[in-house]
Amino acid sequence: MQIVKNYLYNIFYQVFVLLVPIITTPYLARVIGPVGVGINSYTNATIQYFILFGSIGINLYGNRQIAFVRNNRELLTQTFYEIYILRIISITLAYLAFLIFLLFTSRFQVYYWAQSVSLIAAAFDISWFFMGVENFAVTVLRNFVVKIITVISILTLVKSYSDLTLYIFILSISLLIGNLTLFPNLRKYIGKPDLKSMDILKHIRPAVILFVPQIATQVYLVLNKTMIGLISSVQAAGYFDQSDKIVKITLAIVTATGTVMLPHVANAFANGEYQKTKNYLYKSFSFVSAISIPMFFGLLAIADKFIPLFLTAKFNEVIPIIMIESVVIWLIAWSNAIGTQYLLPTNQSKAYSISVILGAAINLLCNIPLIILWGALGASIATVISEATVTSYQLWAIRRQVDFHKLFFETYKYFLSGLLMFIVVIYINKLLPSSWLILIMEIIIGIIVYVIALFILRASIFSNLKELISVQK
């Protein structure tokens, strides 16, 4: 039951992180328009590079290391302080690099200053610790309160394009305040560190090893927006960003299993329960397939009706972009199950790193010609190709470790059910007019069709879910 609780908590955690853009996006689309959205997307993409280099892989590494030592309070205390001090040092260096960057750029300076608060906030991000000890409730509550206040602030203070700087600042300061609220909860888990025996340097190499794939991952998460802004326009970057936000909200429900299962599998692996780690993979892979495949088909079916309702007709160019990018929902679901839930917790960082480096290289090679030809649409195509590369390599990397028959045993049932759902929804979509009520009805019908199809095909996801619920921490 603990896994399911943590999964639900982490869904809330991931969704709340993106709650502000999802709730405020329709409002901001009307208030600051495509150009304002594009400037925020472009400058935020730039600041993310500094956050990335300042974090040096600590989020993944810290999560895993805390999971390894969580049963020993003394080791837990020492490990936390060593990793956290390392993070403070690295973020400080990243902020100095950011100040140097500002000396050489005159464009969007005021927006960059507002975005830089997010970089300061990253220094105080200790969510990796609570994920490692599998306490997701504290991060959920933190995000809920902070994001609600943020939404209210945006809706009451941001009234026009001239408030763009204020909007960016509100987003950034909310991250800082949210991160600071986590510190009082540390007292339950850790004590005072032994400063004499503290060894910060030993964490640099393993953190950097996980940092390398994060750099590669960032290439096709952030570089897309930067390249679109440079090659095409900030407005095109805004179109891509809107598509990306919607896809990420959908993905949050799927990839929540990765953050939850990483410490659980890492703990099982550390205890020598190797078969148990493989069984976790089979069940997780089936679970994320059952969720991600209908989400992909569903988003594909309703995109042409959803985007004008959600973002207004000004953002109709997002429709073909999101229809292509929706493919990554199930691709990332698979790579998340294999990479985050199996390769990383079983110390196979090399295979994981190679997969994302390959994906980043393919993304970079495809981005330039495709963005030149088709702008944001080309970037979405490059994203799909790169994610397919990542997933394909990870499957190849585990080919001798797992039974592919067990891994893909019922995948075809999910695809058939999802395809049937798509056909039904797209048919209804063409017959009925556009309105929120009709759209919600289509989504509900789609879910019902999908679930009934799974029952008819006798998919074992329902029994597997019962087993997963019965698993104790």
Short mmCIF file of C-alpha atoms in Angstrom, two decimals, residues 11-466:
data_model
loop_
_atom_site.label_atom_id
_atom_site.label_comp_id
_atom_site.label_asym_id
_atom_site.label_seq_id
_atom_site.Cartn_x
_atom_site.Cartn_y
_atom_site.Cartn_z
CA ILE A 11 1.34 12.52 -8.91
CA PHE A 12 0.16 15.43 -6.78
CA TYR A 13 3.77 16.59 -6.37
CA GLN A 14 4.45 16.55 -10.12
CA VAL A 15 1.09 18.05 -11.02
CA PHE A 16 1.37 20.79 -8.40
CA VAL A 17 4.81 21.73 -9.74
CA LEU A 18 3.06 22.36 -13.05
CA LEU A 19 -0.23 23.49 -11.53
CA VAL A 20 0.47 27.19 -12.01
CA PRO A 21 1.01 26.99 -15.79
CA ILE A 22 -1.93 24.65 -16.32
CA ILE A 23 -4.39 26.84 -14.42
CA THR A 24 -2.98 30.17 -15.57
CA THR A 25 -2.11 29.26 -19.17
CA PRO A 26 -5.56 30.08 -20.61
CA TYR A 27 -5.54 33.37 -18.67
CA LEU A 28 -2.00 34.31 -19.71
CA ALA A 29 -2.64 33.32 -23.32
CA ARG A 30 -5.27 36.05 -23.37
CA VAL A 31 -3.40 38.62 -21.23
CA ILE A 32 0.25 38.53 -22.34
CA GLY A 33 -0.29 36.78 -25.69
CA PRO A 34 2.03 34.57 -27.79
CA VAL A 35 4.97 37.03 -27.62
CA GLY A 36 4.88 37.29 -23.82
CA VAL A 37 4.57 33.51 -23.48
CA GLY A 38 7.47 33.14 -25.89
CA ILE A 39 9.76 35.53 -23.98
CA ASN A 40 9.06 33.70 -20.72
CA SER A 41 9.74 30.35 -22.42
CA TYR A 42 12.97 31.55 -24.04
CA THR A 43 14.46 33.22 -20.93
CA ASN A 44 13.38 30.37 -18.66
CA ALA A 45 15.05 27.88 -21.00
CA THR A 46 18.30 29.85 -20.60
CA ILE A 47 18.12 29.97 -16.79
CA GLN A 48 17.47 26.21 -16.74
CA TYR A 49 20.98 25.64 -18.11
CA PHE A 50 22.47 27.35 -15.05
CA ILE A 51 20.13 25.42 -12.73
CA LEU A 52 21.16 22.21 -14.46
CA PHE A 53 24.89 22.83 -14.09
CA GLY A 54 24.41 24.04 -10.54
CA SER A 55 22.55 20.87 -9.59
CA ILE A 56 25.23 18.52 -11.06
CA GLY A 57 22.95 15.49 -10.94
CA ILE A 58 22.19 15.80 -7.22
CA ASN A 59 18.42 15.30 -7.52
CA LEU A 60 18.78 11.76 -8.90
CA TYR A 61 21.97 10.95 -7.00
CA GLY A 62 20.68 12.33 -3.69
CA ASN A 63 17.41 10.42 -4.03
CA ARG A 64 19.26 7.16 -4.58
CA GLN A 65 21.93 7.66 -1.89
CA ILE A 66 19.38 8.66 0.74
CA ALA A 67 17.40 5.49 -0.14
CA PHE A 68 20.56 3.41 0.41
CA VAL A 69 21.19 4.72 3.96
CA ARG A 70 17.73 5.70 5.18
CA ASN A 71 17.67 2.95 7.84
CA ASN A 72 20.77 4.33 9.58
CA ARG A 73 20.14 7.76 11.18
CA GLU A 74 23.84 8.57 11.59
CA LEU A 75 24.68 7.72 7.98
CA LEU A 76 21.53 9.47 6.80
CA THR A 77 22.52 12.66 8.62
CA GLN A 78 26.07 12.63 7.29
CA THR A 79 25.00 11.81 3.73
CA PHE A 80 22.39 14.58 3.66
CA TYR A 81 24.76 17.31 4.85
CA GLU A 82 27.57 16.22 2.54
CA ILE A 83 25.30 16.24 -0.53
CA TYR A 84 23.52 19.43 0.47
CA ILE A 85 26.74 21.40 1.05
CA LEU A 86 27.95 20.19 -2.34
CA ARG A 87 24.73 21.54 -3.87
CA ILE A 88 25.15 24.94 -2.20
CA ILE A 89 28.69 25.25 -3.57
CA SER A 90 27.72 24.19 -7.09
CA ILE A 91 24.68 26.52 -7.25
CA THR A 92 26.86 29.43 -6.04
CA LEU A 93 29.30 28.78 -8.87
CA ALA A 94 26.39 28.54 -11.32
CA TYR A 95 25.05 31.94 -10.16
CA LEU A 96 28.48 33.52 -10.68
CA ALA A 97 28.47 32.08 -14.20
CA PHE A 98 25.01 33.59 -14.72
CA LEU A 99 26.28 37.04 -13.69
CA ILE A 100 29.09 36.71 -16.24
CA PHE A 101 26.51 35.71 -18.88
CA LEU A 102 24.54 38.92 -18.18
CA LEU A 103 27.64 40.99 -18.96
CA PHE A 104 27.57 39.67 -22.52
CA THR A 105 23.85 39.95 -23.29
CA SER A 106 21.68 43.04 -23.55
CA ARG A 107 18.47 41.33 -24.72
CA PHE A 108 15.75 40.53 -22.16
CA GLN A 109 17.96 41.57 -19.20
CA VAL A 110 15.07 42.46 -16.87
CA TYR A 111 13.41 39.12 -17.56
CA TYR A 112 16.64 37.25 -16.85
CA TRP A 113 16.96 38.96 -13.46
CA ALA A 114 13.44 37.85 -12.58
CA GLN A 115 14.20 34.30 -13.76
CA SER A 116 17.41 34.19 -11.70
CA VAL A 117 15.41 33.86 -8.46
CA SER A 118 14.68 30.29 -9.65
CA LEU A 119 18.43 29.64 -9.65
CA ILE A 120 18.68 30.83 -6.04
CA ALA A 121 15.67 28.64 -5.19
CA ALA A 122 17.50 25.59 -6.58
CA ALA A 123 20.10 25.94 -3.82
CA PHE A 124 17.40 25.25 -1.23
CA ASP A 125 15.71 22.36 -3.03
CA ILE A 126 15.90 19.32 -0.73
CA SER A 127 12.93 17.44 -2.20
CA TRP A 128 15.39 14.69 -3.22
CA PHE A 129 15.89 13.89 0.48
CA PHE A 130 12.19 13.33 1.17
CA MET A 131 11.86 11.25 -2.00
CA GLY A 132 14.76 9.11 -0.81
CA VAL A 133 13.08 8.42 2.54
CA GLU A 134 9.79 7.92 0.67
CA ASN A 135 7.95 10.75 2.42
CA PHE A 136 6.06 12.33 -0.46
CA ALA A 137 3.30 13.81 1.67
CA VAL A 138 5.44 16.69 2.91
CA THR A 139 6.35 17.82 -0.61
CA VAL A 140 2.72 17.53 -1.71
CA LEU A 141 1.44 19.75 1.10
CA ARG A 142 4.22 22.26 0.46
CA ASN A 143 3.39 22.50 -3.23
CA PHE A 144 -0.34 22.67 -2.67
CA VAL A 145 -0.18 25.71 -0.39
CA VAL A 146 2.52 27.57 -2.34
CA LYS A 147 0.97 26.97 -5.76
CA ILE A 148 -2.47 28.05 -4.64
CA ILE A 149 -1.00 31.33 -3.37
CA THR A 150 0.93 31.68 -6.64
CA VAL A 151 -2.16 31.18 -8.78
CA ILE A 152 -4.07 33.78 -6.77
CA SER A 153 -1.14 36.22 -7.09
CA ILE A 154 -0.98 35.82 -10.86
CA LEU A 155 -4.71 36.16 -11.40
CA THR A 156 -4.91 39.29 -9.24
CA LEU A 157 -1.64 41.07 -10.15
CA VAL A 158 -0.88 40.17 -13.78
CA LYS A 159 -3.27 42.14 -15.96
CA SER A 160 -1.42 42.93 -19.22
CA TYR A 161 1.73 42.36 -21.29
CA SER A 162 3.47 45.07 -19.22
CA ASP A 163 3.21 42.75 -16.17
CA LEU A 164 5.36 40.04 -17.79
CA THR A 165 8.32 40.71 -15.48
CA LEU A 166 6.06 40.53 -12.43
CA TYR A 167 4.61 37.23 -13.69
CA ILE A 168 8.09 35.69 -14.07
CA PHE A 169 9.09 36.97 -10.61
CA ILE A 170 5.98 35.47 -9.00
CA LEU A 171 6.80 32.06 -10.51
CA SER A 172 10.42 32.26 -9.33
CA ILE A 173 9.75 33.48 -5.80
CA SER A 174 7.14 30.75 -5.32
CA LEU A 175 9.84 28.13 -5.95
CA LEU A 176 12.12 29.74 -3.37
CA ILE A 177 9.43 30.00 -0.69
CA GLY A 178 8.24 26.46 -1.39
CA ASN A 179 11.74 25.02 -1.04
CA LEU A 180 12.39 26.87 2.22
CA THR A 181 9.25 25.40 3.80
CA LEU A 182 10.72 21.87 3.58
CA PHE A 183 13.58 22.46 6.05
CA PRO A 184 11.56 22.26 9.33
CA ASN A 185 10.60 18.66 8.40
CA LEU A 186 14.24 17.52 8.42
CA ARG A 187 14.39 17.30 12.22
CA LYS A 188 12.37 14.08 12.18
CA TYR A 189 15.06 12.26 10.19
CA ILE A 190 18.49 13.74 10.89
CA GLY A 191 20.60 15.07 13.73
CA LYS A 192 23.81 17.08 13.89
CA PRO A 193 26.56 16.14 11.42
CA ASP A 194 30.08 15.13 12.39
CA LEU A 195 32.04 17.94 10.73
CA LYS A 196 35.41 16.22 11.26
CA SER A 197 34.44 13.11 9.27
CA MET A 198 32.53 14.97 6.56
CA ASP A 199 33.65 14.01 3.05
CA ILE A 200 31.99 16.11 0.37
CA LEU A 201 34.43 15.21 -2.41
CA LYS A 202 33.41 11.53 -2.52
CA HIS A 203 29.98 12.53 -3.84
CA ILE A 204 31.26 14.57 -6.80
CA ARG A 205 32.19 11.72 -9.15
CA PRO A 206 28.99 9.61 -8.77
CA ALA A 207 26.83 12.75 -8.93
CA VAL A 208 28.62 13.88 -12.10
CA ILE A 209 28.10 10.42 -13.63
CA LEU A 210 24.35 10.98 -13.24
CA PHE A 211 24.83 14.61 -14.26
CA VAL A 212 26.04 13.64 -17.74
CA PRO A 213 22.72 12.06 -18.79
CA GLN A 214 20.88 15.01 -17.26
CA ILE A 215 22.86 17.36 -19.49
CA ALA A 216 21.89 15.24 -22.46
CA THR A 217 18.26 15.10 -21.35
CA GLN A 218 18.20 18.88 -20.99
CA VAL A 219 19.24 19.18 -24.63
CA TYR A 220 15.87 18.02 -25.86
CA LEU A 221 13.89 19.42 -22.92
CA VAL A 222 15.21 22.98 -23.03
CA LEU A 223 17.51 23.43 -26.04
CA ASN A 224 14.48 22.98 -28.32
CA LYS A 225 13.01 26.24 -27.05
CA THR A 226 16.35 28.05 -27.21
CA MET A 227 16.98 26.94 -30.79
CA ILE A 228 13.45 27.80 -31.91
CA GLY A 229 13.87 31.27 -30.39
CA LEU A 230 17.21 31.77 -32.16
CA ILE A 231 16.40 30.17 -35.53
CA SER A 232 12.69 30.97 -35.83
CA SER A 233 11.16 33.40 -33.30
CA VAL A 234 10.26 33.73 -29.61
CA GLN A 235 6.63 33.46 -30.68
CA ALA A 236 7.31 30.03 -32.23
CA ALA A 237 9.14 29.09 -29.02
CA GLY A 238 5.97 30.03 -27.17
CA TYR A 239 3.88 27.72 -29.37
CA PHE A 240 6.26 24.84 -28.67
CA ASP A 241 6.32 25.67 -24.96
CA GLN A 242 2.53 25.53 -24.72
CA SER A 243 2.50 22.11 -26.36
CA ASP A 244 5.33 20.97 -24.10
CA LYS A 245 3.53 22.10 -20.94
CA ILE A 246 0.37 20.19 -21.81
CA VAL A 247 2.34 17.04 -22.65
CA LYS A 248 4.31 17.37 -19.38
CA ILE A 249 1.14 17.62 -17.34
CA THR A 250 0.00 14.36 -18.92
CA LEU A 251 3.42 12.81 -18.37
CA ALA A 252 3.42 13.79 -14.68
CA ILE A 253 0.80 11.12 -14.01
CA VAL A 254 2.92 8.51 -15.77
CA THR A 255 6.45 9.39 -14.65
CA ALA A 256 5.35 9.72 -11.01
CA THR A 257 6.00 5.98 -10.77
CA GLY A 258 9.69 6.57 -11.55
CA THR A 259 10.37 8.84 -8.58
CA VAL A 260 8.38 6.54 -6.29
CA MET A 261 9.92 3.27 -7.46
CA LEU A 262 13.56 4.45 -7.63
CA PRO A 263 14.17 4.48 -3.85
CA HIS A 264 12.04 1.33 -3.41
CA VAL A 265 13.94 -0.65 -6.06
CA ALA A 266 17.28 0.79 -4.87
CA ASN A 267 16.54 -0.45 -1.35
CA ALA A 268 15.58 -3.92 -2.62
CA PHE A 269 18.72 -4.06 -4.79
CA ALA A 270 20.91 -2.97 -1.85
CA ASN A 271 19.43 -5.88 0.14
CA GLY A 272 20.32 -8.38 -2.61
CA GLU A 273 16.72 -9.00 -3.74
CA TYR A 274 17.59 -9.08 -7.46
CA GLN A 275 14.57 -11.03 -8.71
CA LYS A 276 12.31 -8.68 -6.83
CA THR A 277 13.78 -5.72 -8.74
CA LYS A 278 12.92 -7.42 -12.06
CA ASN A 279 9.39 -8.19 -10.92
CA TYR A 280 8.98 -4.51 -10.03
CA LEU A 281 10.05 -3.64 -13.58
CA TYR A 282 7.52 -6.01 -15.19
CA LYS A 283 4.66 -4.61 -13.14
CA SER A 284 5.72 -0.98 -13.53
CA PHE A 285 6.18 -1.37 -17.30
CA SER A 286 2.71 -2.86 -17.64
CA PHE A 287 1.24 -0.14 -15.44
CA VAL A 288 2.80 2.82 -17.29
CA SER A 289 1.85 1.23 -20.64
CA ALA A 290 -1.77 0.90 -19.53
CA ILE A 291 -1.84 4.60 -18.57
CA SER A 292 0.38 6.25 -21.20
CA ILE A 293 -1.02 4.61 -24.34
CA PRO A 294 -4.63 5.83 -23.86
CA MET A 295 -3.28 9.27 -22.87
CA PHE A 296 -1.38 9.46 -26.15
CA PHE A 297 -4.40 8.38 -28.19
CA GLY A 298 -6.72 10.62 -26.18
CA LEU A 299 -4.65 13.79 -26.57
CA LEU A 300 -4.28 13.04 -30.27
CA ALA A 301 -8.07 12.73 -30.64
CA ILE A 302 -9.10 15.93 -28.82
CA ALA A 303 -6.21 18.28 -29.70
CA ASP A 304 -8.05 20.22 -32.42
CA LYS A 305 -10.95 20.96 -30.07
CA PHE A 306 -8.97 21.34 -26.83
CA ILE A 307 -6.37 23.92 -27.94
CA PRO A 308 -8.78 26.65 -29.15
CA LEU A 309 -10.87 26.23 -26.00
CA PHE A 310 -7.88 26.19 -23.68
CA LEU A 311 -5.53 28.69 -25.31
CA THR A 312 -7.81 30.62 -27.73
CA ALA A 313 -7.59 30.63 -31.53
CA LYS A 314 -4.37 32.70 -31.32
CA PHE A 315 -2.58 29.46 -30.46
CA ASN A 316 -4.06 27.23 -33.18
CA GLU A 317 -0.53 26.61 -34.46
CA VAL A 318 -0.04 24.51 -31.32
CA ILE A 319 -2.50 21.85 -32.61
CA PRO A 320 -0.21 20.05 -35.12
CA ILE A 321 2.74 20.46 -32.72
CA ILE A 322 0.97 18.75 -29.83
CA MET A 323 -0.43 16.01 -32.08
CA ILE A 324 3.12 15.04 -33.04
CA GLU A 325 4.61 15.54 -29.59
CA SER A 326 1.90 13.43 -27.94
CA VAL A 327 3.76 10.33 -29.19
CA VAL A 328 6.44 10.94 -26.56
CA ILE A 329 3.93 10.24 -23.78
CA TRP A 330 4.23 6.48 -24.19
CA LEU A 331 7.88 6.61 -25.32
CA ILE A 332 8.93 8.48 -22.17
CA ALA A 333 6.70 6.22 -20.07
CA TRP A 334 8.69 3.21 -21.28
CA SER A 335 12.10 4.85 -20.91
CA ASN A 336 11.10 6.07 -17.45
CA ALA A 337 10.15 2.54 -16.37
CA ILE A 338 13.39 1.07 -17.73
CA GLY A 339 15.79 3.92 -16.94
CA THR A 340 14.55 5.55 -13.74
CA GLN A 341 12.90 2.49 -12.23
CA TYR A 342 15.47 -0.16 -13.17
CA LEU A 343 18.81 1.01 -14.59
CA LEU A 344 19.47 3.78 -12.06
CA PRO A 345 18.47 1.99 -8.84
CA THR A 346 20.47 -1.10 -9.91
CA ASN A 347 23.62 1.01 -10.45
CA GLN A 348 23.59 0.72 -14.24
CA SER A 349 24.24 4.42 -14.71
CA LYS A 350 26.47 3.88 -17.74
CA ALA A 351 23.72 2.32 -19.85
CA TYR A 352 21.31 5.03 -18.74
CA SER A 353 23.82 7.76 -19.59
CA ILE A 354 24.55 6.35 -23.04
CA SER A 355 20.84 6.19 -23.86
CA VAL A 356 20.15 9.85 -23.10
CA ILE A 357 23.41 11.03 -24.68
CA LEU A 358 22.40 9.23 -27.88
CA GLY A 359 18.96 10.81 -27.67
CA ALA A 360 20.46 14.26 -27.16
CA ALA A 361 22.87 13.84 -30.08
CA ILE A 362 20.06 12.72 -32.39
CA ASN A 363 17.90 15.60 -31.16
CA LEU A 364 20.62 18.16 -31.84
CA LEU A 365 21.32 16.77 -35.32
CA CYS A 366 17.63 16.71 -36.23
CA ASN A 367 16.73 20.04 -34.64
CA ILE A 368 18.76 22.32 -36.90
CA PRO A 369 17.39 21.22 -40.29
CA LEU A 370 13.87 20.50 -39.00
CA ILE A 371 13.51 23.85 -37.19
CA ILE A 372 14.82 25.68 -40.26
CA LEU A 373 12.24 23.87 -42.41
CA TRP A 374 9.20 23.80 -40.11
CA GLY A 375 9.98 25.84 -36.98
CA ALA A 376 8.29 24.56 -33.80
CA LEU A 377 6.70 21.69 -35.72
CA GLY A 378 10.17 20.50 -36.73
CA ALA A 379 11.31 20.63 -33.10
CA SER A 380 8.41 18.37 -32.09
CA ILE A 381 9.42 15.84 -34.77
CA ALA A 382 13.03 15.93 -33.51
CA THR A 383 11.78 15.36 -29.96
CA VAL A 384 9.87 12.23 -30.98
CA ILE A 385 12.88 10.83 -32.87
CA SER A 386 15.20 11.47 -29.91
CA GLU A 387 12.84 9.86 -27.37
CA ALA A 388 12.47 6.83 -29.64
CA THR A 389 16.27 6.57 -29.68
CA VAL A 390 16.48 6.68 -25.87
CA THR A 391 13.82 4.00 -25.41
CA SER A 392 15.29 1.74 -28.12
CA TYR A 393 18.77 1.81 -26.61
CA GLN A 394 17.51 1.11 -23.09
CA LEU A 395 15.57 -1.90 -24.35
CA TRP A 396 18.73 -3.12 -26.08
CA ALA A 397 20.76 -2.55 -22.88
CA ILE A 398 18.52 -4.82 -20.76
CA ARG A 399 17.96 -7.50 -23.43
CA ARG A 400 19.98 -10.13 -21.50
CA GLN A 401 18.64 -9.19 -18.06
CA VAL A 402 14.88 -9.39 -18.50
CA ASP A 403 12.34 -11.53 -20.28
CA PHE A 404 10.91 -9.42 -23.12
CA HIS A 405 7.90 -11.73 -23.37
CA LYS A 406 6.97 -10.82 -19.78
CA LEU A 407 7.81 -7.16 -20.36
CA PHE A 408 5.57 -6.73 -23.43
CA PHE A 409 3.13 -9.51 -22.57
CA GLU A 410 -0.04 -7.41 -22.75
CA THR A 411 1.12 -4.28 -24.52
CA TYR A 412 -0.88 -5.15 -27.62
CA LYS A 413 -4.07 -5.15 -25.51
CA TYR A 414 -3.39 -1.58 -24.42
CA PHE A 415 -2.73 -0.47 -28.00
CA LEU A 416 -5.86 -2.16 -29.34
CA SER A 417 -7.99 -0.69 -26.56
CA GLY A 418 -6.40 2.72 -27.04
CA LEU A 419 -6.92 2.59 -30.80
CA LEU A 420 -10.60 1.68 -30.34
CA MET A 421 -10.99 4.57 -27.90
CA PHE A 422 -9.32 6.92 -30.41
CA ILE A 423 -11.69 5.88 -33.22
CA VAL A 424 -14.78 6.38 -31.03
CA VAL A 425 -13.64 9.77 -29.68
CA ILE A 426 -12.52 11.12 -33.07
CA TYR A 427 -15.90 10.10 -34.55
CA ILE A 428 -17.83 11.90 -31.78
CA ASN A 429 -15.44 14.84 -32.09
CA LYS A 430 -16.35 15.33 -35.75
CA LEU A 431 -20.10 15.10 -35.13
CA LEU A 432 -20.51 17.42 -32.13
CA PRO A 433 -19.78 21.16 -31.78
CA SER A 434 -16.91 22.61 -29.77
CA SER A 435 -17.54 23.35 -26.09
CA TRP A 436 -16.06 22.41 -22.73
CA LEU A 437 -19.11 20.29 -21.88
CA ILE A 438 -18.78 18.31 -25.12
CA LEU A 439 -15.02 17.91 -24.59
CA ILE A 440 -15.46 16.56 -21.06
CA MET A 441 -18.14 14.18 -22.32
CA GLU A 442 -15.74 12.91 -25.03
CA ILE A 443 -13.02 12.29 -22.44
CA ILE A 444 -15.40 10.36 -20.17
CA ILE A 445 -16.69 8.26 -23.08
CA GLY A 446 -13.10 7.58 -24.13
CA ILE A 447 -12.17 6.33 -20.65
CA ILE A 448 -15.25 4.08 -20.51
CA VAL A 449 -14.51 2.60 -23.96
CA TYR A 450 -10.88 1.94 -23.01
CA VAL A 451 -11.70 0.23 -19.70
CA ILE A 452 -14.44 -1.92 -21.26
CA ALA A 453 -12.05 -2.95 -24.04
CA LEU A 454 -9.45 -4.00 -21.45
CA PHE A 455 -12.07 -6.10 -19.65
CA ILE A 456 -13.09 -7.77 -22.92
CA LEU A 457 -9.43 -8.52 -23.74
CA ARG A 458 -8.96 -9.78 -20.16
CA ALA A 459 -5.98 -7.55 -19.46
CA SER A 460 -4.27 -8.44 -16.20
CA ILE A 461 -3.59 -4.81 -15.28
CA PHE A 462 -6.49 -4.91 -12.81
CA SER A 463 -5.11 -7.92 -10.92
CA ASN A 464 -1.56 -6.48 -11.08
CA LEU A 465 -2.86 -3.26 -9.58
CA LYS A 466 -4.37 -5.22 -6.67
#
